[in-house]
mmCIF file of C-alpha atoms in Angstrom:
data_model
loop_
_atom_site.group_PDB
_atom_site.id
_atom_site.type_symbol
_atom_site.label_atom_id
_atom_site.label_comp_id
_atom_site.label_asym_id
_atom_site.label_seq_id
_atom_site.Cartn_x
_atom_site.Cartn_y
_atom_site.Cartn_z
ATOM 1 C CA PRO A 1 78.065 31.532 20.132
ATOM 2 C CA ALA A 2 77.801 28.045 21.618
ATOM 3 C CA GLY A 3 79.717 28.992 24.756
ATOM 4 C CA ASP A 4 77.797 32.234 25.477
ATOM 5 C CA PRO A 5 76.355 31.977 29.036
ATOM 6 C CA ALA A 6 73.360 34.167 28.219
ATOM 7 C CA VAL A 7 72.384 31.971 25.280
ATOM 8 C CA MET A 8 72.770 28.789 27.345
ATOM 9 C CA GLN A 9 70.589 30.265 30.097
ATOM 10 C CA GLU A 10 67.875 31.189 27.585
ATOM 11 C CA LEU A 11 67.951 27.685 26.062
ATOM 12 C CA LYS A 12 67.575 26.111 29.525
ATOM 13 C CA ALA A 13 64.617 28.379 30.288
ATOM 14 C CA ARG A 14 62.922 27.436 27.003
ATOM 15 C CA VAL A 15 63.454 23.680 27.602
ATOM 16 C CA LYS A 16 62.086 24.007 31.142
ATOM 17 C CA SER A 17 59.093 25.959 29.914
ATOM 18 C CA SER A 18 58.441 23.458 27.139
ATOM 19 C CA SER A 19 58.767 20.495 29.553
ATOM 20 C CA SER A 20 56.351 22.063 32.044
ATOM 21 C CA GLY A 21 53.890 22.767 29.275
ATOM 22 C CA ALA A 22 54.092 19.167 28.044
ATOM 23 C CA ARG A 23 53.508 17.863 31.554
ATOM 24 C CA ALA A 24 50.606 20.222 32.054
ATOM 25 C CA PHE A 25 49.097 19.225 28.719
ATOM 26 C CA SER A 26 49.589 15.499 29.487
ATOM 27 C CA GLY A 27 48.000 15.951 32.930
ATOM 28 C CA ALA A 28 45.080 17.822 31.431
ATOM 29 C CA MET A 29 44.508 15.021 28.909
ATOM 30 C CA PHE A 30 44.530 12.377 31.665
ATOM 31 C CA ASP A 31 42.123 14.454 33.739
ATOM 32 C CA LEU A 32 39.867 14.815 30.705
ATOM 33 C CA LYS A 33 39.970 11.049 30.114
ATOM 34 C CA ASP A 34 39.124 10.386 33.783
ATOM 35 C CA ASP A 35 36.237 12.840 33.582
ATOM 36 C CA LYS A 36 34.932 11.131 30.449
ATOM 37 C CA ASP A 37 35.140 7.684 32.113
ATOM 38 C CA LYS A 38 33.365 8.991 35.204
ATOM 39 C CA ASN A 39 30.679 10.617 33.086
ATOM 40 C CA ARG A 40 30.227 7.416 31.085
ATOM 41 C CA ILE A 41 29.830 5.354 34.281
ATOM 42 C CA SER A 42 27.384 7.915 35.687
ATOM 43 C CA ILE A 43 25.328 7.799 32.493
ATOM 44 C CA TRP A 44 25.084 3.984 32.609
ATOM 45 C CA LYS A 45 24.187 4.066 36.296
ATOM 46 C CA LYS A 46 21.421 6.571 35.559
ATOM 47 C CA ARG A 47 20.160 4.468 32.639
ATOM 48 C CA LEU A 48 20.019 1.337 34.781
ATOM 49 C CA SER A 49 18.320 3.222 37.588
ATOM 50 C CA ASP A 50 15.730 4.628 35.169
ATOM 51 C CA LEU A 51 15.189 1.165 33.706
ATOM 52 C CA PHE A 52 14.506 -0.375 37.119
ATOM 53 C CA GLN A 53 12.235 2.507 38.025
ATOM 54 C CA ARG A 54 10.209 2.065 34.834
ATOM 55 C CA CYS A 55 10.134 -1.740 34.967
ATOM 56 C CA ASP A 56 7.045 -3.088 36.604
ATOM 57 C CA THR A 57 7.387 -6.124 38.832
ATOM 58 C CA ALA A 58 5.640 -8.217 36.190
ATOM 59 C CA TYR A 59 8.519 -7.713 33.746
ATOM 60 C CA ILE A 60 11.056 -8.807 36.344
ATOM 61 C CA LEU A 61 9.023 -11.899 37.203
ATOM 62 C CA ALA A 62 8.517 -12.917 33.579
ATOM 63 C CA PRO A 63 11.934 -14.597 33.003
ATOM 64 C CA VAL A 64 11.712 -16.379 36.385
ATOM 65 C CA VAL A 65 8.277 -17.761 35.470
ATOM 66 C CA ILE A 66 9.531 -18.891 32.048
ATOM 67 C CA LEU A 67 12.493 -20.650 33.688
ATOM 68 C CA GLN A 68 10.163 -22.392 36.150
ATOM 69 C CA LEU A 69 7.922 -23.594 33.294
ATOM 70 C CA ILE A 70 10.976 -24.972 31.483
ATOM 71 C CA PHE A 71 11.942 -26.902 34.646
ATOM 72 C CA LEU A 72 8.408 -28.265 34.918
ATOM 73 C CA TYR A 73 8.502 -29.397 31.297
ATOM 74 C CA LEU A 74 11.850 -31.142 31.793
ATOM 75 C CA GLU A 75 10.501 -32.901 34.885
ATOM 76 C CA PHE A 76 7.388 -33.951 32.957
ATOM 77 C CA VAL A 77 9.479 -35.439 30.156
ATOM 78 C CA GLY A 78 11.773 -37.168 32.661
ATOM 79 C CA GLY A 79 8.781 -38.600 34.529
ATOM 80 C CA LEU A 80 6.890 -40.018 31.565
ATOM 81 C CA PRO A 81 5.888 -43.715 31.750
ATOM 82 C CA THR A 82 8.780 -45.820 30.525
ATOM 83 C CA GLY A 83 6.987 -48.777 29.007
ATOM 84 C CA GLY A 84 8.766 -48.061 25.724
ATOM 85 C CA PHE A 85 12.253 -48.038 27.277
ATOM 86 C CA LYS A 86 14.526 -50.718 25.818
ATOM 87 C CA ALA A 87 17.773 -51.651 27.513
ATOM 88 C CA CYS A 88 18.985 -53.879 24.676
ATOM 89 C CA HIS A 89 20.614 -52.791 21.440
ATOM 90 C CA THR A 90 20.333 -56.259 19.834
ATOM 91 C CA GLU A 91 17.845 -59.145 19.898
ATOM 92 C CA GLU A 92 20.443 -61.397 21.501
ATOM 93 C CA CYS A 93 20.968 -58.869 24.315
ATOM 94 C CA LYS A 94 24.137 -60.442 25.646
ATOM 95 C CA GLN A 95 25.276 -58.623 28.772
ATOM 96 C CA GLN A 96 28.641 -56.890 28.298
ATOM 97 C CA ILE A 97 29.026 -55.342 31.740
ATOM 98 C CA PRO A 98 30.762 -57.578 34.320
ATOM 99 C CA LYS A 99 28.560 -59.124 36.993
ATOM 100 C CA ILE A 100 29.899 -57.056 39.881
ATOM 101 C CA ILE A 101 27.979 -54.798 42.269
ATOM 102 C CA HIS A 102 29.977 -51.909 43.777
ATOM 103 C CA GLN A 103 28.916 -49.802 46.745
ATOM 104 C CA THR A 104 30.880 -47.444 48.954
ATOM 105 C CA TYR A 105 30.772 -45.773 52.352
ATOM 106 C CA LYS A 106 33.204 -44.022 54.704
ATOM 107 C CA THR A 107 33.741 -47.155 56.816
ATOM 108 C CA ASP A 108 32.442 -50.721 56.884
ATOM 109 C CA LYS A 109 29.847 -49.678 59.485
ATOM 110 C CA VAL A 110 26.829 -48.842 57.324
ATOM 111 C CA PRO A 111 24.175 -46.557 58.942
ATOM 112 C CA LYS A 112 21.021 -48.313 60.163
ATOM 113 C CA ASN A 113 18.773 -46.754 57.527
ATOM 114 C CA TRP A 114 20.960 -48.285 54.783
ATOM 115 C CA ALA A 115 22.003 -51.495 56.551
ATOM 116 C CA SER A 116 19.537 -53.581 54.507
ATOM 117 C CA THR A 117 20.979 -52.421 51.167
ATOM 118 C CA PRO A 118 24.039 -54.705 50.777
ATOM 119 C CA PRO A 119 22.030 -57.884 51.660
ATOM 120 C CA ALA A 120 19.267 -56.788 49.247
ATOM 121 C CA TRP A 121 21.700 -56.529 46.333
ATOM 122 C CA LYS A 122 23.352 -59.848 47.194
ATOM 123 C CA SER A 123 20.080 -61.764 47.467
ATOM 124 C CA ALA A 124 18.658 -60.257 44.261
ATOM 125 C CA HIS A 125 21.795 -61.117 42.266
ATOM 126 C CA PRO A 126 23.009 -64.630 43.034
ATOM 127 C CA GLY A 127 26.144 -65.476 41.115
ATOM 128 C CA TRP A 128 27.237 -61.844 41.048
ATOM 129 C CA LYS A 129 30.268 -60.555 42.931
ATOM 130 C CA TYR A 130 29.596 -57.896 45.580
ATOM 131 C CA GLU A 131 32.335 -55.350 46.384
ATOM 132 C CA PHE A 132 32.083 -52.899 49.279
ATOM 133 C CA TRP A 133 34.496 -49.973 49.176
ATOM 134 C CA THR A 134 35.480 -47.932 52.243
ATOM 135 C CA ASP A 135 37.359 -44.613 52.090
ATOM 136 C CA GLU A 136 40.559 -46.463 52.974
ATOM 137 C CA ARG A 137 40.077 -49.006 50.208
ATOM 138 C CA ASN A 138 39.191 -46.281 47.701
ATOM 139 C CA ARG A 139 42.440 -44.454 48.396
ATOM 140 C CA LYS A 140 44.430 -47.688 48.124
ATOM 141 C CA LEU A 141 42.950 -48.256 44.653
ATOM 142 C CA ILE A 142 44.065 -44.779 43.560
ATOM 143 C CA GLU A 143 47.497 -45.215 45.149
ATOM 144 C CA ASP A 144 48.141 -48.627 43.574
ATOM 145 C CA HIS A 145 46.724 -48.145 40.078
ATOM 146 C CA TYR A 146 46.232 -44.415 39.448
ATOM 147 C CA SER A 147 48.974 -42.745 41.482
ATOM 148 C CA TRP A 148 49.056 -39.753 39.103
ATOM 149 C CA PHE A 149 45.668 -38.740 40.518
ATOM 150 C CA LEU A 150 46.597 -39.115 44.204
ATOM 151 C CA PRO A 151 47.632 -35.444 44.781
ATOM 152 C CA THR A 152 44.268 -34.249 43.449
ATOM 153 C CA TYR A 153 42.394 -36.942 45.381
ATOM 154 C CA ASP A 154 44.048 -36.054 48.689
ATOM 155 C CA ALA A 155 43.591 -32.316 48.088
ATOM 156 C CA TYR A 156 39.787 -32.509 47.804
ATOM 157 C CA PRO A 157 38.396 -30.567 50.787
ATOM 158 C CA TYR A 158 35.256 -32.729 51.149
ATOM 159 C CA GLY A 159 34.956 -36.476 51.584
ATOM 160 C CA ILE A 160 32.017 -36.661 49.155
ATOM 161 C CA GLN A 161 34.319 -35.384 46.370
ATOM 162 C CA ARG A 162 36.670 -38.309 46.975
ATOM 163 C CA SER A 163 33.701 -40.677 47.027
ATOM 164 C CA ASP A 164 32.396 -39.249 43.738
ATOM 165 C CA ALA A 165 35.793 -39.499 42.073
ATOM 166 C CA ALA A 166 36.568 -42.997 43.391
ATOM 167 C CA ARG A 167 33.487 -44.557 41.777
ATOM 168 C CA TYR A 168 34.728 -43.541 38.317
ATOM 169 C CA PHE A 169 38.076 -45.229 38.969
ATOM 170 C CA ILE A 170 36.377 -48.350 40.363
ATOM 171 C CA LEU A 171 34.247 -48.776 37.249
ATOM 172 C CA HIS A 172 37.200 -48.074 34.952
ATOM 173 C CA LYS A 173 39.375 -50.646 36.703
ATOM 174 C CA TYR A 174 36.870 -53.455 37.277
ATOM 175 C CA GLY A 175 33.670 -52.605 35.419
ATOM 176 C CA GLY A 176 30.286 -53.603 36.824
ATOM 177 C CA VAL A 177 27.397 -51.728 38.425
ATOM 178 C CA TYR A 178 27.765 -48.919 40.956
ATOM 179 C CA ALA A 179 24.804 -47.920 43.152
ATOM 180 C CA ASP A 180 24.507 -45.524 46.100
ATOM 181 C CA LEU A 181 23.520 -47.102 49.412
ATOM 182 C CA ASP A 182 20.080 -45.477 49.260
ATOM 183 C CA ILE A 183 19.259 -47.530 46.122
ATOM 184 C CA GLN A 184 17.903 -51.067 46.452
ATOM 185 C CA PRO A 185 16.593 -53.637 43.961
ATOM 186 C CA LYS A 186 12.910 -54.502 44.281
ATOM 187 C CA GLU A 187 12.013 -58.021 45.262
ATOM 188 C CA GLY A 188 12.005 -60.309 42.227
ATOM 189 C CA ARG A 189 13.641 -57.687 39.987
ATOM 190 C CA HIS A 190 17.150 -57.637 38.507
ATOM 191 C CA VAL A 191 19.552 -54.871 37.520
ATOM 192 C CA SER A 192 20.071 -56.515 34.119
ATOM 193 C CA GLU A 193 16.655 -55.095 33.198
ATOM 194 C CA ILE A 194 18.356 -51.690 33.157
ATOM 195 C CA ILE A 195 21.849 -52.365 31.800
ATOM 196 C CA GLY A 196 20.868 -54.695 28.929
ATOM 197 C CA ASP A 197 23.766 -55.218 26.510
ATOM 198 C CA ALA A 198 25.193 -51.700 26.819
ATOM 199 C CA ASP A 199 28.839 -50.873 27.441
ATOM 200 C CA LEU A 200 27.994 -47.759 29.438
ATOM 201 C CA VAL A 201 24.878 -46.919 31.466
ATOM 202 C CA LEU A 202 24.146 -43.492 32.959
ATOM 203 C CA PRO A 203 20.861 -42.360 34.540
ATOM 204 C CA GLN A 204 18.908 -39.164 34.047
ATOM 205 C CA THR A 205 17.748 -37.194 37.064
ATOM 206 C CA PRO A 206 14.046 -36.330 37.425
ATOM 207 C CA ASN A 207 14.994 -32.628 37.451
ATOM 208 C CA PHE A 208 17.443 -32.286 34.563
ATOM 209 C CA GLY A 209 20.792 -33.723 33.524
ATOM 210 C CA LEU A 210 22.568 -36.908 34.550
ATOM 211 C CA THR A 211 23.606 -38.240 37.936
ATOM 212 C CA ASN A 212 26.319 -40.539 39.295
ATOM 213 C CA ALA A 213 24.123 -42.251 41.909
ATOM 214 C CA PHE A 214 23.756 -45.301 39.680
ATOM 215 C CA MET A 215 26.172 -46.200 36.862
ATOM 216 C CA ALA A 216 27.450 -49.228 34.997
ATOM 217 C CA SER A 217 30.200 -49.909 32.489
ATOM 218 C CA VAL A 218 32.672 -52.409 31.100
ATOM 219 C CA ASN A 219 36.159 -52.337 32.612
ATOM 220 C CA GLY A 220 38.570 -50.045 30.793
ATOM 221 C CA SER A 221 35.681 -47.845 29.645
ATOM 222 C CA ALA A 222 36.880 -45.123 27.251
ATOM 223 C CA PHE A 223 34.341 -42.734 28.711
ATOM 224 C CA PHE A 224 35.459 -43.179 32.316
ATOM 225 C CA GLY A 225 39.068 -42.970 31.145
ATOM 226 C CA ASP A 226 38.272 -39.530 29.759
ATOM 227 C CA VAL A 227 36.349 -38.600 32.926
ATOM 228 C CA MET A 228 39.366 -39.472 35.073
ATOM 229 C CA ARG A 229 41.665 -37.272 32.993
ATOM 230 C CA GLN A 230 39.250 -34.355 33.343
ATOM 231 C CA LEU A 231 38.975 -34.552 37.135
ATOM 232 C CA PRO A 232 42.210 -32.644 37.974
ATOM 233 C CA LEU A 233 41.207 -29.898 35.508
ATOM 234 C CA HIS A 234 37.909 -29.321 37.352
ATOM 235 C CA ALA A 235 39.131 -29.628 40.941
ATOM 236 C CA ASN A 236 39.388 -25.862 41.452
ATOM 237 C CA LYS A 237 37.377 -23.643 39.140
ATOM 238 C CA TRP A 238 36.627 -19.939 39.646
ATOM 239 C CA TYR A 239 32.862 -20.559 39.736
ATOM 240 C CA GLN A 240 33.057 -23.130 42.562
ATOM 241 C CA ILE A 241 32.228 -20.530 45.184
ATOM 242 C CA VAL A 242 29.887 -22.366 47.568
ATOM 243 C CA ARG A 243 30.283 -25.901 48.928
ATOM 244 C CA HIS A 244 27.301 -27.415 47.123
ATOM 245 C CA TRP A 245 28.296 -26.109 43.701
ATOM 246 C CA LYS A 246 31.938 -27.091 44.229
ATOM 247 C CA ILE A 247 30.924 -30.690 44.994
ATOM 248 C CA MET A 248 28.499 -30.879 42.075
ATOM 249 C CA THR A 249 30.871 -29.447 39.459
ATOM 250 C CA SER A 250 34.274 -30.787 40.558
ATOM 251 C CA ALA A 251 33.488 -34.522 40.606
ATOM 252 C CA GLY A 252 29.745 -34.884 41.213
ATOM 253 C CA PRO A 253 26.656 -35.258 39.007
ATOM 254 C CA THR A 254 26.937 -31.913 37.195
ATOM 255 C CA PHE A 255 30.564 -32.670 36.347
ATOM 256 C CA LEU A 256 29.628 -36.126 35.000
ATOM 257 C CA TRP A 257 26.767 -34.700 32.931
ATOM 258 C CA ALA A 258 29.069 -32.078 31.394
ATOM 259 C CA GLN A 259 31.694 -34.697 30.543
ATOM 260 C CA TYR A 260 29.177 -36.961 28.828
ATOM 261 C CA GLU A 261 27.854 -34.057 26.765
ATOM 262 C CA ARG A 262 31.349 -33.040 25.634
ATOM 263 C CA TRP A 263 32.677 -36.586 25.143
ATOM 264 C CA ALA A 264 33.353 -37.229 21.462
ATOM 265 C CA GLY A 265 33.710 -40.998 21.799
ATOM 266 C CA ASP A 266 31.422 -43.745 20.485
ATOM 267 C CA LYS A 267 28.019 -43.506 22.188
ATOM 268 C CA SER A 268 26.329 -46.189 20.086
ATOM 269 C CA ARG A 269 26.679 -48.732 22.923
ATOM 270 C CA SER A 270 25.779 -46.248 25.652
ATOM 271 C CA LEU A 271 22.457 -46.166 27.446
ATOM 272 C CA VAL A 272 20.887 -43.147 29.162
ATOM 273 C CA VAL A 273 18.173 -44.458 31.496
ATOM 274 C CA PRO A 274 15.031 -42.318 32.067
ATOM 275 C CA ALA A 275 14.604 -41.208 35.676
ATOM 276 C CA ALA A 276 11.267 -42.998 36.046
ATOM 277 C CA PHE A 277 12.743 -46.339 34.973
ATOM 278 C CA TRP A 278 15.400 -46.412 37.649
ATOM 279 C CA GLY A 279 12.815 -45.163 40.141
ATOM 280 C CA LYS A 280 14.323 -41.819 41.097
ATOM 281 C CA CYS A 281 11.943 -39.258 42.569
ATOM 282 C CA SER A 282 12.420 -35.509 42.207
ATOM 283 C CA ILE A 283 13.835 -33.770 45.274
ATOM 284 C CA CYS A 284 10.990 -31.262 44.916
ATOM 285 C CA LYS A 285 8.256 -33.862 45.475
ATOM 286 C CA ALA A 286 7.112 -35.487 48.688
ATOM 287 C CA GLU A 287 5.677 -38.335 46.615
ATOM 288 C CA CYS A 288 6.341 -39.488 43.053
ATOM 289 C CA ARG A 289 3.973 -40.681 40.402
ATOM 290 C CA ASP A 290 3.862 -44.385 39.684
ATOM 291 C CA VAL A 291 7.342 -45.885 39.199
ATOM 292 C CA LYS A 292 6.310 -49.546 39.269
ATOM 293 C CA THR A 293 8.143 -50.091 35.990
ATOM 294 C CA SER A 294 11.449 -49.574 37.799
ATOM 295 C CA PRO A 295 13.458 -52.538 39.125
ATOM 296 C CA LEU A 296 14.855 -50.233 41.818
ATOM 297 C CA HIS A 297 13.504 -48.205 44.706
ATOM 298 C CA HIS A 298 15.083 -45.453 46.787
ATOM 299 C CA LEU A 299 15.579 -44.826 50.480
ATOM 300 C CA MET A 300 16.294 -41.442 52.057
ATOM 301 C CA GLY A 301 19.651 -40.228 50.754
ATOM 302 C CA ASN A 302 21.610 -36.973 50.282
ATOM 303 C CA SER A 303 23.701 -37.562 53.400
ATOM 304 C CA TRP A 304 26.267 -34.972 52.273
ATOM 305 C CA PHE A 305 23.755 -32.097 52.047
ATOM 306 C CA ALA A 306 24.412 -28.957 54.139
ATOM 307 C CA ILE A 307 22.555 -25.652 54.477
ATOM 308 C CA ASP A 308 23.744 -24.380 51.065
ATOM 309 C CA SER A 309 22.467 -27.607 49.468
ATOM 310 C CA PHE A 310 19.090 -27.074 51.129
ATOM 311 C CA ILE A 311 18.905 -23.480 49.849
ATOM 312 C CA PHE A 312 20.002 -24.430 46.325
ATOM 313 C CA ASN A 313 17.711 -27.456 45.968
ATOM 314 C CA TYR A 314 14.576 -26.771 47.984
ATOM 315 C CA ILE A 315 14.341 -22.989 47.639
ATOM 316 C CA ILE A 316 16.101 -21.874 44.458
ATOM 317 C CA MET A 317 15.452 -24.975 42.342
ATOM 318 C CA CYS A 318 12.127 -26.180 43.751
ATOM 319 C CA ASN A 319 10.492 -22.863 44.663
ATOM 320 C CA PRO A 320 12.049 -20.027 42.652
ATOM 321 C CA ILE A 321 8.714 -18.304 41.934
ATOM 322 C CA PRO A 322 7.528 -17.980 45.577
ATOM 323 C CA LEU A 323 11.020 -16.790 46.496
ATOM 324 C CA ALA A 324 11.043 -14.189 43.699
ATOM 325 C CA VAL A 325 7.529 -12.968 44.540
ATOM 326 C CA VAL A 326 8.351 -12.483 48.232
ATOM 327 C CA ILE A 327 11.602 -10.624 47.452
ATOM 328 C CA LEU A 328 9.967 -8.381 44.855
ATOM 329 C CA PHE A 329 7.035 -7.636 47.171
ATOM 330 C CA PHE A 330 9.338 -6.221 49.835
ATOM 331 C CA VAL A 331 11.508 -4.459 47.230
ATOM 332 C CA GLU A 332 8.439 -2.641 45.906
ATOM 333 C CA LEU A 333 7.331 -1.651 49.405
ATOM 334 C CA TYR A 334 10.810 -0.342 50.163
ATOM 335 C CA ARG A 335 11.041 1.536 46.863
ATOM 336 C CA ASN A 336 7.555 3.066 46.740
ATOM 337 C CA GLY A 337 6.395 2.892 50.331
ATOM 338 C CA ARG A 338 2.823 2.061 51.268
ATOM 339 C CA PRO A 339 0.412 2.718 48.381
ATOM 340 C CA SER A 340 -1.948 5.680 48.611
ATOM 341 C CA LYS A 341 -5.686 5.089 49.043
ATOM 342 C CA SER A 342 -6.315 5.567 45.317
ATOM 343 C CA LYS A 343 -3.733 2.900 44.435
ATOM 344 C CA ARG A 344 -4.398 0.337 47.169
ATOM 345 C CA MET A 345 -6.909 -1.671 45.140
ATOM 346 C CA THR A 346 -4.538 -1.924 42.160
ATOM 347 C CA PHE A 347 -1.669 -2.841 44.471
ATOM 348 C CA ALA A 348 -3.735 -5.519 46.235
ATOM 349 C CA VAL A 349 -5.086 -7.080 43.016
ATOM 350 C CA LYS A 350 -1.628 -7.222 41.469
ATOM 351 C CA TRP A 351 0.026 -8.900 44.442
ATOM 352 C CA VAL A 352 -2.840 -11.295 45.113
ATOM 353 C CA ALA A 353 -2.472 -12.385 41.481
ATOM 354 C CA PHE A 354 1.301 -12.813 41.852
ATOM 355 C CA PHE A 355 1.047 -14.813 45.099
ATOM 356 C CA THR A 356 -1.709 -16.985 43.604
ATOM 357 C CA MET A 357 0.480 -17.698 40.580
ATOM 358 C CA ALA A 358 3.377 -18.583 42.904
ATOM 359 C CA ALA A 359 1.165 -20.968 44.894
ATOM 360 C CA VAL A 360 -0.112 -22.689 41.733
ATOM 361 C CA LEU A 361 3.394 -23.165 40.298
ATOM 362 C CA SER A 362 4.659 -24.422 43.645
ATOM 363 C CA TYR A 363 1.833 -26.969 43.738
ATOM 364 C CA LEU A 364 2.595 -28.127 40.183
ATOM 365 C CA LYS A 365 6.249 -28.480 41.135
ATOM 366 C CA GLN A 366 5.487 -30.674 44.144
ATOM 367 C CA ARG A 367 2.548 -32.746 42.976
ATOM 368 C CA PRO A 368 3.173 -36.471 42.315
#
């Protein structure tokens, strides 16, 4: 009977027993799943450990060496003689870019080592307009004509980011030629030798990619219009961990290079200038090969560099092989300890070979 107390008590006991069993079963399944996940992780850890134990140092160095050789090849191509470079698209070669020189600095007090730059540009380009942009004037340009960008501009943590961004807006608004203060025209040479009749001029670096140290365009450039719209989207990316990389990828040269590669606009009137023709020397070299074909020469620059820039450029980029060899040498000593007498000769020959290879590649990287 439905109201029988004994029956109701038995039903409650069965439900409780069933519920406990379900919970126990569910808990056991979760524990089993956790054990499987832990076992899977342990297996992968063991596999990786075995792989590193079996891998000889030579196999680890191989991809680093290949990468270094690729960099050397790119530098070689970028440093080839530029006698065949042509700035003009047509025989008439009528200049399209306005005759304006733009340069910028924090204030109107230019450092002594660059003080000769503005007069050099003015004297080499009579009849051209010369515009000098301070940080204050740069911000006023953004505020007056591109106010939508002002929150991003003011939020940049480093002044060099604002300087990088401002030059794109300057060229979009007025057109002309932008050049860093460490770039000067050679005596008797003219910037028109580089810009020809192009609508947009961007220079290659002697390492790889493009740079924003020297640029030229018509006013209202479609490319720089696109660049400006992309700036807020790249102001804070997850990969911008260190200062140097944040500057390079948010508004600097790496950012510009990426935007030109992805830009789907008309590039038929664009001009990418070889590094040797605009006289840029690789940061990895104390002296460059002959760049007499260039109308420009360079003073000491990179005023915004900090310790992370030094590590990235002069150690990781310029000397990755010596760095890798030194690290792997100490890793092997730590892992295996000092070699036994029977293995000392093999150990010595191997590491002498590795350090010799590192020295040769470092020399090739730095030679003119």
